[in-house]
CSV table of C-alpha atoms and ligand atoms in Angstrom, one decimal:
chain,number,residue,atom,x,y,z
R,895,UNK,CA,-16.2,-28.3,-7.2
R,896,UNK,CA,-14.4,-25.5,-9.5
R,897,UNK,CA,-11.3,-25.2,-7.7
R,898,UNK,CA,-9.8,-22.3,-9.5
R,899,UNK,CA,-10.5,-18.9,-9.2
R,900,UNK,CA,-9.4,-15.7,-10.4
R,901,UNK,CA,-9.5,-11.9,-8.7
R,902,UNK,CA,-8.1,-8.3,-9.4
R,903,UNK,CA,-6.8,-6.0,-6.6
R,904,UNK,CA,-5.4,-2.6,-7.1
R,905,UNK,CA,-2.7,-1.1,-4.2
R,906,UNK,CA,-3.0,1.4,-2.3
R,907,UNK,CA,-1.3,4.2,-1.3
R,908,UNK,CA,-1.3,5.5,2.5
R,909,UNK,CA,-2.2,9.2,3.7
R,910,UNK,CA,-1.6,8.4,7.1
R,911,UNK,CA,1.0,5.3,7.2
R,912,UNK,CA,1.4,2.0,8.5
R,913,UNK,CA,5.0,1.9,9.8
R,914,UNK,CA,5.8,-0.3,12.8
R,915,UNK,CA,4.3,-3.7,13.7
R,916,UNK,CA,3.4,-4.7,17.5
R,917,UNK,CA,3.0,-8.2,16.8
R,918,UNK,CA,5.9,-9.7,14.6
R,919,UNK,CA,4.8,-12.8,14.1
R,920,UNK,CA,0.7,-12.3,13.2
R,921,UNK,CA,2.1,-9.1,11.3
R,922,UNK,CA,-0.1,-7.1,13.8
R,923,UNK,CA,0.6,-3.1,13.0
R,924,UNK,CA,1.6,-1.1,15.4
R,925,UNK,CA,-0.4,2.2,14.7
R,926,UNK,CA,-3.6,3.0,12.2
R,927,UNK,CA,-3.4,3.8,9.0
R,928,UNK,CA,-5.5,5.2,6.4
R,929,UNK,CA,-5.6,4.8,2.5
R,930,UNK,CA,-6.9,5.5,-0.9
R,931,UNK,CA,-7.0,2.5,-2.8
R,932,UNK,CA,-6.0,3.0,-6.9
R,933,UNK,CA,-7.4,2.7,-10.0
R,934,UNK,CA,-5.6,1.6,-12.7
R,935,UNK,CA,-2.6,-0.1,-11.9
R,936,UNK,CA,-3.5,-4.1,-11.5
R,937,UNK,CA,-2.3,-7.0,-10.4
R,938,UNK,CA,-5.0,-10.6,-11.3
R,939,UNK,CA,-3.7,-13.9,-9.6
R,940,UNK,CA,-5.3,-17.0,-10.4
R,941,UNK,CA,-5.3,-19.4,-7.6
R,942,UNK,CA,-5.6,-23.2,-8.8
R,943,UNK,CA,-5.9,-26.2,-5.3
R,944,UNK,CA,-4.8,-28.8,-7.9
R,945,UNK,CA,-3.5,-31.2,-6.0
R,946,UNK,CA,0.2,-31.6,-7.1
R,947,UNK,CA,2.6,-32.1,-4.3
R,948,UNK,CA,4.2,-28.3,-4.1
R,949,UNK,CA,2.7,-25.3,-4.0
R,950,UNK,CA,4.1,-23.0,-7.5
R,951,UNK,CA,4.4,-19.3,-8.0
R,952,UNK,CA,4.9,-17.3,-11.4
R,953,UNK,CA,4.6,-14.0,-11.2
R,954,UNK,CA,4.6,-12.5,-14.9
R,955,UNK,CA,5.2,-15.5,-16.0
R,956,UNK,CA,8.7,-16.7,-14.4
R,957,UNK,CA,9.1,-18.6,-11.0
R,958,UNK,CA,9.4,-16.9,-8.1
R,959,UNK,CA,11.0,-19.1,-5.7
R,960,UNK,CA,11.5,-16.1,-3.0
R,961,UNK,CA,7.8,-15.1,-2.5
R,962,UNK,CA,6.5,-18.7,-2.0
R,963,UNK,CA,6.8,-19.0,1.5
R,964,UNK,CA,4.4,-15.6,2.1
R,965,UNK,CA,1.9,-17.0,-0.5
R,966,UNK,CA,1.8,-20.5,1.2
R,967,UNK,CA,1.1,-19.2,4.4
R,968,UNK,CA,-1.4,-17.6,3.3
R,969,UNK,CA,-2.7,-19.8,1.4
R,970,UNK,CA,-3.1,-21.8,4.6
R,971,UNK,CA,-4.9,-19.2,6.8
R,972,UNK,CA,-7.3,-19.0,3.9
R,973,UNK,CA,-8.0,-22.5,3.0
R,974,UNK,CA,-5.8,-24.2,6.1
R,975,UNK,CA,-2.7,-26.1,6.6
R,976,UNK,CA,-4.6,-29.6,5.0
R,977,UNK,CA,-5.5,-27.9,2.2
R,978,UNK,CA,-4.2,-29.4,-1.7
R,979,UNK,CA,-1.2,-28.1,-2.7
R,980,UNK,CA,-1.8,-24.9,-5.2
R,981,UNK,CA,-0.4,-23.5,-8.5
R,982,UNK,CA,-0.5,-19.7,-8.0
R,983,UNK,CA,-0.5,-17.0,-10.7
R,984,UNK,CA,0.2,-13.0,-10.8
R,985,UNK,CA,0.1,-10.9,-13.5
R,986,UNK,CA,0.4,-7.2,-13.2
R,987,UNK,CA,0.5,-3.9,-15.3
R,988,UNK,CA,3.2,-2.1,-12.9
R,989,UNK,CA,7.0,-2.7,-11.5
R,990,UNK,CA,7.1,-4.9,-8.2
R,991,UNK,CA,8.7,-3.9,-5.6
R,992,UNK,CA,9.3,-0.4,-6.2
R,993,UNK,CA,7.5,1.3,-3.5
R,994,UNK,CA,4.4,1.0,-5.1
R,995,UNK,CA,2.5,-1.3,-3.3
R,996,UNK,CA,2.7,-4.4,-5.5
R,997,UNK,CA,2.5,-6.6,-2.4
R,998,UNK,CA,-1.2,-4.9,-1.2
R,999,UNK,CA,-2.7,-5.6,-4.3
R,1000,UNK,CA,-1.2,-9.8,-4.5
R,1001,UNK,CA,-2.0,-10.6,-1.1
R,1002,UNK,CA,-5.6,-9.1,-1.6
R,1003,UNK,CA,-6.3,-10.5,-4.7
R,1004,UNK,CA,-4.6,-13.7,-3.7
R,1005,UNK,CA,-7.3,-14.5,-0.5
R,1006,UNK,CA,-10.1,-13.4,-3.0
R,1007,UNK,CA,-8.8,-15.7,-5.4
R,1008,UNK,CA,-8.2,-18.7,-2.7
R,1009,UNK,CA,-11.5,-18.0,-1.0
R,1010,UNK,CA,-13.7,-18.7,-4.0
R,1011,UNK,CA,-11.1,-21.6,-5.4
R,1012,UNK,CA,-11.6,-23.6,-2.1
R,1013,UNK,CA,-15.0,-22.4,-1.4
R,1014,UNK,CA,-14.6,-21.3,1.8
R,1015,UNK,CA,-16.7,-18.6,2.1
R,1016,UNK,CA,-14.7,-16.1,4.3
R,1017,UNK,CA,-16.3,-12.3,4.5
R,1018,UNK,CA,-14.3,-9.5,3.5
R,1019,UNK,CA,-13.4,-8.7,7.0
R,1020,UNK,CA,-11.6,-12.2,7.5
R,1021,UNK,CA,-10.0,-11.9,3.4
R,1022,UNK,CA,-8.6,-8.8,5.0
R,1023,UNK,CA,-7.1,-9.7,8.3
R,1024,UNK,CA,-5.6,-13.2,6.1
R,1025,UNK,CA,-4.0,-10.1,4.1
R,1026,UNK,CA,-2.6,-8.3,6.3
R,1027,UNK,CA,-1.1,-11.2,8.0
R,1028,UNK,CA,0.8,-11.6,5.2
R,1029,UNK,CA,1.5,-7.9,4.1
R,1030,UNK,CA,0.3,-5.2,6.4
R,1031,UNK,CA,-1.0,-2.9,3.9
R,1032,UNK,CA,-2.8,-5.8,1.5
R,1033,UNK,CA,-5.6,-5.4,4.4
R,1034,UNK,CA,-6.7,-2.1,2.6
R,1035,UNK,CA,-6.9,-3.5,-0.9
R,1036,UNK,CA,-10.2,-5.4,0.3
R,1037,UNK,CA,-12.0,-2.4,0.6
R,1038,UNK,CA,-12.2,0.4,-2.4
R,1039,UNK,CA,-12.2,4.3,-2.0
R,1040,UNK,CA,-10.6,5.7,1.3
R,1041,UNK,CA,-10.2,3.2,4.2
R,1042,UNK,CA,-9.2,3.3,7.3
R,1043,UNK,CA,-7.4,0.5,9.0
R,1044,UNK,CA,-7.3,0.3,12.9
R,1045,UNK,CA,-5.1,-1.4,15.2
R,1046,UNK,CA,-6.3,-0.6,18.6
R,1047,UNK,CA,-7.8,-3.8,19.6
R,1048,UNK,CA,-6.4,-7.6,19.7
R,1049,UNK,CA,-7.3,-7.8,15.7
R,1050,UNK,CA,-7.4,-4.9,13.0
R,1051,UNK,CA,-10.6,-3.8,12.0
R,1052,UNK,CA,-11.4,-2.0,8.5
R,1053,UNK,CA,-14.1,1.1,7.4
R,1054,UNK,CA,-14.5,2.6,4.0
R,1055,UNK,CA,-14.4,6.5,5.3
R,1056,UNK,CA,-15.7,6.9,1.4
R,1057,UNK,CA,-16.6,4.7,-1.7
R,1058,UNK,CA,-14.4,5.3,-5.3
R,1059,UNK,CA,-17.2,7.8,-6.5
R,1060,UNK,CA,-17.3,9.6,-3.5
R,1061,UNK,CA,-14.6,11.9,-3.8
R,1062,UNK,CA,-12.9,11.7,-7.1
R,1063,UNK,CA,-8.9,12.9,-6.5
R,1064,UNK,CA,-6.7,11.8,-9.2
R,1065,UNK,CA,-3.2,10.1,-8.5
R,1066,UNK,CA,0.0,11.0,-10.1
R,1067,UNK,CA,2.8,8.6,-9.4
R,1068,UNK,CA,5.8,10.2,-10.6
R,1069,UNK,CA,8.7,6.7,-11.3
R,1070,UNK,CA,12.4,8.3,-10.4
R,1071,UNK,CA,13.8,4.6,-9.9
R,1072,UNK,CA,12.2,1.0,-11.6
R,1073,UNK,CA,14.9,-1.2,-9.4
R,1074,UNK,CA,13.7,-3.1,-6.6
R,1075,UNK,CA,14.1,-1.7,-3.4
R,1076,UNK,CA,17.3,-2.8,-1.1
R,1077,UNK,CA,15.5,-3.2,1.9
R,1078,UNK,CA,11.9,-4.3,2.5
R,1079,UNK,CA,9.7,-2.6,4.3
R,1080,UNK,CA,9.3,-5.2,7.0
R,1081,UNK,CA,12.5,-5.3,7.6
R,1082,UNK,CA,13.1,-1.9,7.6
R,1083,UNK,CA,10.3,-0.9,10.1
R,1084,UNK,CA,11.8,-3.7,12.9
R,1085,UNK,CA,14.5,-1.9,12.2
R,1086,UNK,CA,12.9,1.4,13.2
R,1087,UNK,CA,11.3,0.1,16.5
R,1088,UNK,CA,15.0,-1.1,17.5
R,1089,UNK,CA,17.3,1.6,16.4
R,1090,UNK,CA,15.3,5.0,15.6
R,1091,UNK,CA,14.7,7.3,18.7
R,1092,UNK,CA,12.0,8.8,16.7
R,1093,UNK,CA,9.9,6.1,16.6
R,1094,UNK,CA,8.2,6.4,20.4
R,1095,UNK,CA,7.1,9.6,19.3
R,1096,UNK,CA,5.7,8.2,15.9
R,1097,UNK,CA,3.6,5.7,17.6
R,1098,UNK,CA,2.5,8.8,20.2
R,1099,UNK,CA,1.4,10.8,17.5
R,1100,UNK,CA,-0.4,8.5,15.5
R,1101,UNK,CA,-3.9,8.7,17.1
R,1102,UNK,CA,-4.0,12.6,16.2
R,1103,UNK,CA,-2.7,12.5,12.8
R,1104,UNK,CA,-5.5,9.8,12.0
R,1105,UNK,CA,-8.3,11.8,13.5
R,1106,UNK,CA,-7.4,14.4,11.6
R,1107,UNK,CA,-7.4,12.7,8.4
R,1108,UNK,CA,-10.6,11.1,9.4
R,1109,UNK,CA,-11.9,14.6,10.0
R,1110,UNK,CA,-10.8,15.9,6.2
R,1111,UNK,CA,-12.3,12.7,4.4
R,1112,UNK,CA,-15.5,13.4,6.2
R,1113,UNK,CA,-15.7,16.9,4.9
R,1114,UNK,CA,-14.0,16.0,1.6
R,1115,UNK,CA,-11.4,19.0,3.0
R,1116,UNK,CA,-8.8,18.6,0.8
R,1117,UNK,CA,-6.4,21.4,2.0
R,1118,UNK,CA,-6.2,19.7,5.7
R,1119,UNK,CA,-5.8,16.0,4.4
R,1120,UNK,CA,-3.0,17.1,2.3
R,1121,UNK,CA,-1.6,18.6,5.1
R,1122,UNK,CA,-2.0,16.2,7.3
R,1123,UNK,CA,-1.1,13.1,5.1
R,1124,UNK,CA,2.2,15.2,4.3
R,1125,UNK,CA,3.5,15.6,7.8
R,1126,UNK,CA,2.7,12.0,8.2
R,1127,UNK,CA,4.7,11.0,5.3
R,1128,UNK,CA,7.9,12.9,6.1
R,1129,UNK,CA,7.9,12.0,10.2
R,1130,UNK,CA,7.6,8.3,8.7
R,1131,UNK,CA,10.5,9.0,6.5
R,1132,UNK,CA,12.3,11.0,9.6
R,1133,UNK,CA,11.9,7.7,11.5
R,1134,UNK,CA,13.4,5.5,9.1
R,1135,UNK,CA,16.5,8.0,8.5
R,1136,UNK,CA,17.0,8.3,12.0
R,1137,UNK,CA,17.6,4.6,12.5
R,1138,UNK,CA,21.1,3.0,12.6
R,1139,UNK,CA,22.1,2.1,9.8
R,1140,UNK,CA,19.7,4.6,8.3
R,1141,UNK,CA,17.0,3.6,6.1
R,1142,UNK,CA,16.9,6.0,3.2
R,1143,UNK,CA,14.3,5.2,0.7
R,1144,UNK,CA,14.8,8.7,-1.7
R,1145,UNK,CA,16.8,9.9,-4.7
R,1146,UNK,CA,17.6,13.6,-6.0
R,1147,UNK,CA,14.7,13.0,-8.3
R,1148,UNK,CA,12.4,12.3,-5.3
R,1149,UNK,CA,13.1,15.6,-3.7
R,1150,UNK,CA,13.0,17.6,-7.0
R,1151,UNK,CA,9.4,16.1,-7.1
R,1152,UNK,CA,8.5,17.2,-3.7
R,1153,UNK,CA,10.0,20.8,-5.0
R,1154,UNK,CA,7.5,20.3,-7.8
R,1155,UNK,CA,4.5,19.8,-5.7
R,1156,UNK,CA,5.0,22.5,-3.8
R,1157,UNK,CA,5.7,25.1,-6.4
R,1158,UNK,CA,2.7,23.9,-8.8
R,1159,UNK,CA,0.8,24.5,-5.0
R,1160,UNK,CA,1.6,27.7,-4.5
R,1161,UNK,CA,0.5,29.0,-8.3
R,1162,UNK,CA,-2.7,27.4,-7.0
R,1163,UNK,CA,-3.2,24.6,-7.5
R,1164,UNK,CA,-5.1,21.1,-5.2
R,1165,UNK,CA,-2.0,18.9,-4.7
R,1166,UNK,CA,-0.1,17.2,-2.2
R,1167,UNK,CA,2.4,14.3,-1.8
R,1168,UNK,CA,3.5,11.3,-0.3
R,1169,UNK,CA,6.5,8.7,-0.5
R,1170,UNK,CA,6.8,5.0,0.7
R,1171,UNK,CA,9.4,2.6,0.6
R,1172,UNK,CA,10.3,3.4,-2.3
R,1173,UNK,CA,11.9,6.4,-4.6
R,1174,UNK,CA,8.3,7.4,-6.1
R,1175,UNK,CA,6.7,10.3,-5.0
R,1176,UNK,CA,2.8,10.0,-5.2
R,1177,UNK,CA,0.9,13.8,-5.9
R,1178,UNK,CA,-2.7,13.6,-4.9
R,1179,UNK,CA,-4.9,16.3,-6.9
R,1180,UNK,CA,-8.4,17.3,-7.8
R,1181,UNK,CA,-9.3,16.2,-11.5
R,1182,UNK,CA,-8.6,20.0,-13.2
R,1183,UNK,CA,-5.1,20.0,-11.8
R,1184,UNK,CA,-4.0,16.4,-12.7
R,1185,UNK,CA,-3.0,17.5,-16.3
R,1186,UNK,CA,-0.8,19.8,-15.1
R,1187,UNK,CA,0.4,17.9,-12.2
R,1188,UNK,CA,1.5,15.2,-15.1
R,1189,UNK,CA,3.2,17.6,-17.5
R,1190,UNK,CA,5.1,19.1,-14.7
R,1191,UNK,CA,6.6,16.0,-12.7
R,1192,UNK,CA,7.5,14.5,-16.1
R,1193,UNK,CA,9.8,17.2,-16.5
R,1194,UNK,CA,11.4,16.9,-13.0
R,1195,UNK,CA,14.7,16.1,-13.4
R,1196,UNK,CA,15.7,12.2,-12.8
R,1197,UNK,CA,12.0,11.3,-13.5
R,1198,UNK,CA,11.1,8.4,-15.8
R,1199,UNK,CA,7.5,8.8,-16.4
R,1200,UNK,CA,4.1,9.2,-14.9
R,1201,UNK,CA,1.3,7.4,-14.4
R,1202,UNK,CA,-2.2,9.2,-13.1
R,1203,UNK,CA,-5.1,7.1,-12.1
R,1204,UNK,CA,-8.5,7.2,-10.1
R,1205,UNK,CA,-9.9,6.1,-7.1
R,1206,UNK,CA,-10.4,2.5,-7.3
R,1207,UNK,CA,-12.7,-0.5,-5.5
R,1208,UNK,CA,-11.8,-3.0,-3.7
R,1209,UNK,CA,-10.3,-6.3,-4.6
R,1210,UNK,CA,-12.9,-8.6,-6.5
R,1211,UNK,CA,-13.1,-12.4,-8.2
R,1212,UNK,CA,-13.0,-11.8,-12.0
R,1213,UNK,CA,-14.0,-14.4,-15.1
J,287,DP6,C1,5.4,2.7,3.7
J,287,DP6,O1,2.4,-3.5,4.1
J,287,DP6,O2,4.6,-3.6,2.8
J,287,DP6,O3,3.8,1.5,2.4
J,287,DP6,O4,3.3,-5.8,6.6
J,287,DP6,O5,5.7,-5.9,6.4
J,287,DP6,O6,4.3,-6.4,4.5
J,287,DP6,P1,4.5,-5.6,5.7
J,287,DP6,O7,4.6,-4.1,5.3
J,287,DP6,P2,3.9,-3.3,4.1
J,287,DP6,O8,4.2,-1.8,4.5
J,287,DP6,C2,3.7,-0.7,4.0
J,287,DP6,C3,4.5,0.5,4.4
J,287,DP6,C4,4.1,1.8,3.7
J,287,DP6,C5,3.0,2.5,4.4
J,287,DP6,C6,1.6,2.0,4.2
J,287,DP6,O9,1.3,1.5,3.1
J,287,DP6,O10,0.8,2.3,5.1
């Protein structure tokens, strides 16, 4: 048996956001979310069951001690706890840890990658739940286009709401920091539940907010999903500064972006935004605005660069 495999996954970025977990310890979220998963930015991890004693991580070629723990366990939901120990690597074309998702695309191309090395023939329903178990958002990256990820019952089911080709909006992710952030989103979201009074009101609100969204994907309405995903994003945010001590994510670069996408929305053009744990503001456009979308966050003040990309699939075996 071939015990090594290889798979791509791309993030993906939230319209409506996952932020708040009702089962700590199977990383079950708290509310539904939904997503648009990303072209070009890539992250392949090669998963070898070579039977040394230890499982191994590099990521980008150096050790990474610190994520082990996460990729072992799920290493084990995938293949189980008897399974041979495994030499794990990542590669990826963006910054980790950054607020752009580099967790959603590992953990979903990680249980592609350890399905196929230890044959264990998993559907892309199960690779998805093993995800999210590990990272909440990963369970997206299984699915390509614009997905929607609900929590109501005892497990989280997935639906692609529509494929890559569907509805072809362009992504600008405008980078105002390349540090890692200080506090992970995990982390930061228990500390929501226990400190922010916002965050009963979040969880209330959820249902409508996703129904709406739903709504605007269906009828590729761009003007109410933009809406929509933008009040999401900033009650998310208003939860997370609300919380003691507060959880502030942004620099003055990533409210001169938001200045940005409003003003280039009001001389007419498709755009909207939205932020995660992270400093990088993410502008949503139709294809004829995204040049100008580019050209315009580049010169925002405090902004490093840009990088624009498509609507992607979801996470596959490659080689
Ligand atoms: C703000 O999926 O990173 O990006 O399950 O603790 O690993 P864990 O959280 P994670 O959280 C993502 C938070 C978000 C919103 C979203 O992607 O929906």
């Amino acid at each position: 048996m071939d015990m090594t495999a290889s798979a791509e996954a791309q993030p993906n970025i939230a319209l409506v956001k996952y932020w708040g977990k009702r089962d700590i310890a199977r990383n079950l979220p708290a509310v539904g979310s939904l997503s648009v998963t990303l072209a070009d930015l890539r992250t392949q991890m090669t998963v070898s069951f070579a039977g040394s004693n230890q499982d191994t991580l590099r990521v980008n070629g150096k050790d990474e001690p610190d994520m082990l723990a996460r990729v072992s366990h799920c290493l084990d939901l995938v293949a189980g706890c008897d399974r041979p120990a495994a030499a794990v690597r990542s590669e990826g074309n963006f910054p980790i840890g950054a607020g752009l998702a580099s967790s959603a695309a590992a953990f979903a191309a990680l249980v592609v990658a350890a399905n196929a090395a230890a044959n264990t023939g998993h559907d892309r329903l199960a690779l998805a739940r093993m995800a999210g178990a590990a990272s909440g958002s990963a369970a997206r990256s299984l699915y390509g286009g614009l997905v929607e990820l609900s929590a109501d019952g005892d497990q989280i089911e997935l639906t692609q709401l529509a494929a890559a080709a569907d509805w072809p909006l362009r992504i600008v992710v405008a980078i105002t920091a390349d540090e890692a952030k200080s506090i992970g989103s995990g982390d930061a979201m228990i500390r929501c539940a226990e400190t922010s009074p916002f965050y009963p009101a979040w969880i209330e609100r959820q249902a409508a907010d996703l129904a709406l969204a739903r709504e605007a994907v269906a009828g590729r309405d761009f003007a109410v999903l933009g809406a929509v995903a933008e009040h999401n994003c900033l009650k998310m945010h208003s939860v997370m500064w609300s919380c003691r001590p507060p959880v502030v994510y942004w620099n003055s670069a990533t409210l001169a972006c938001l200045e940005t996408v409003r003003s280039l929305r009001s001389s007419g053009h498709a755009v909207f935004f939205t932020i995660d744990a992270g400093p990088q503001v993410k502008a949503i456009c139709m294809p004829e605005s995204e040049v100008a979308i580019a050209r315009a966050l580049e010169s925002t003040p405090g902004v490093i660069r840009t990088m624009s990309t498509g609507v992607g699939r979801g996470a596959r075996l490659i080689g």
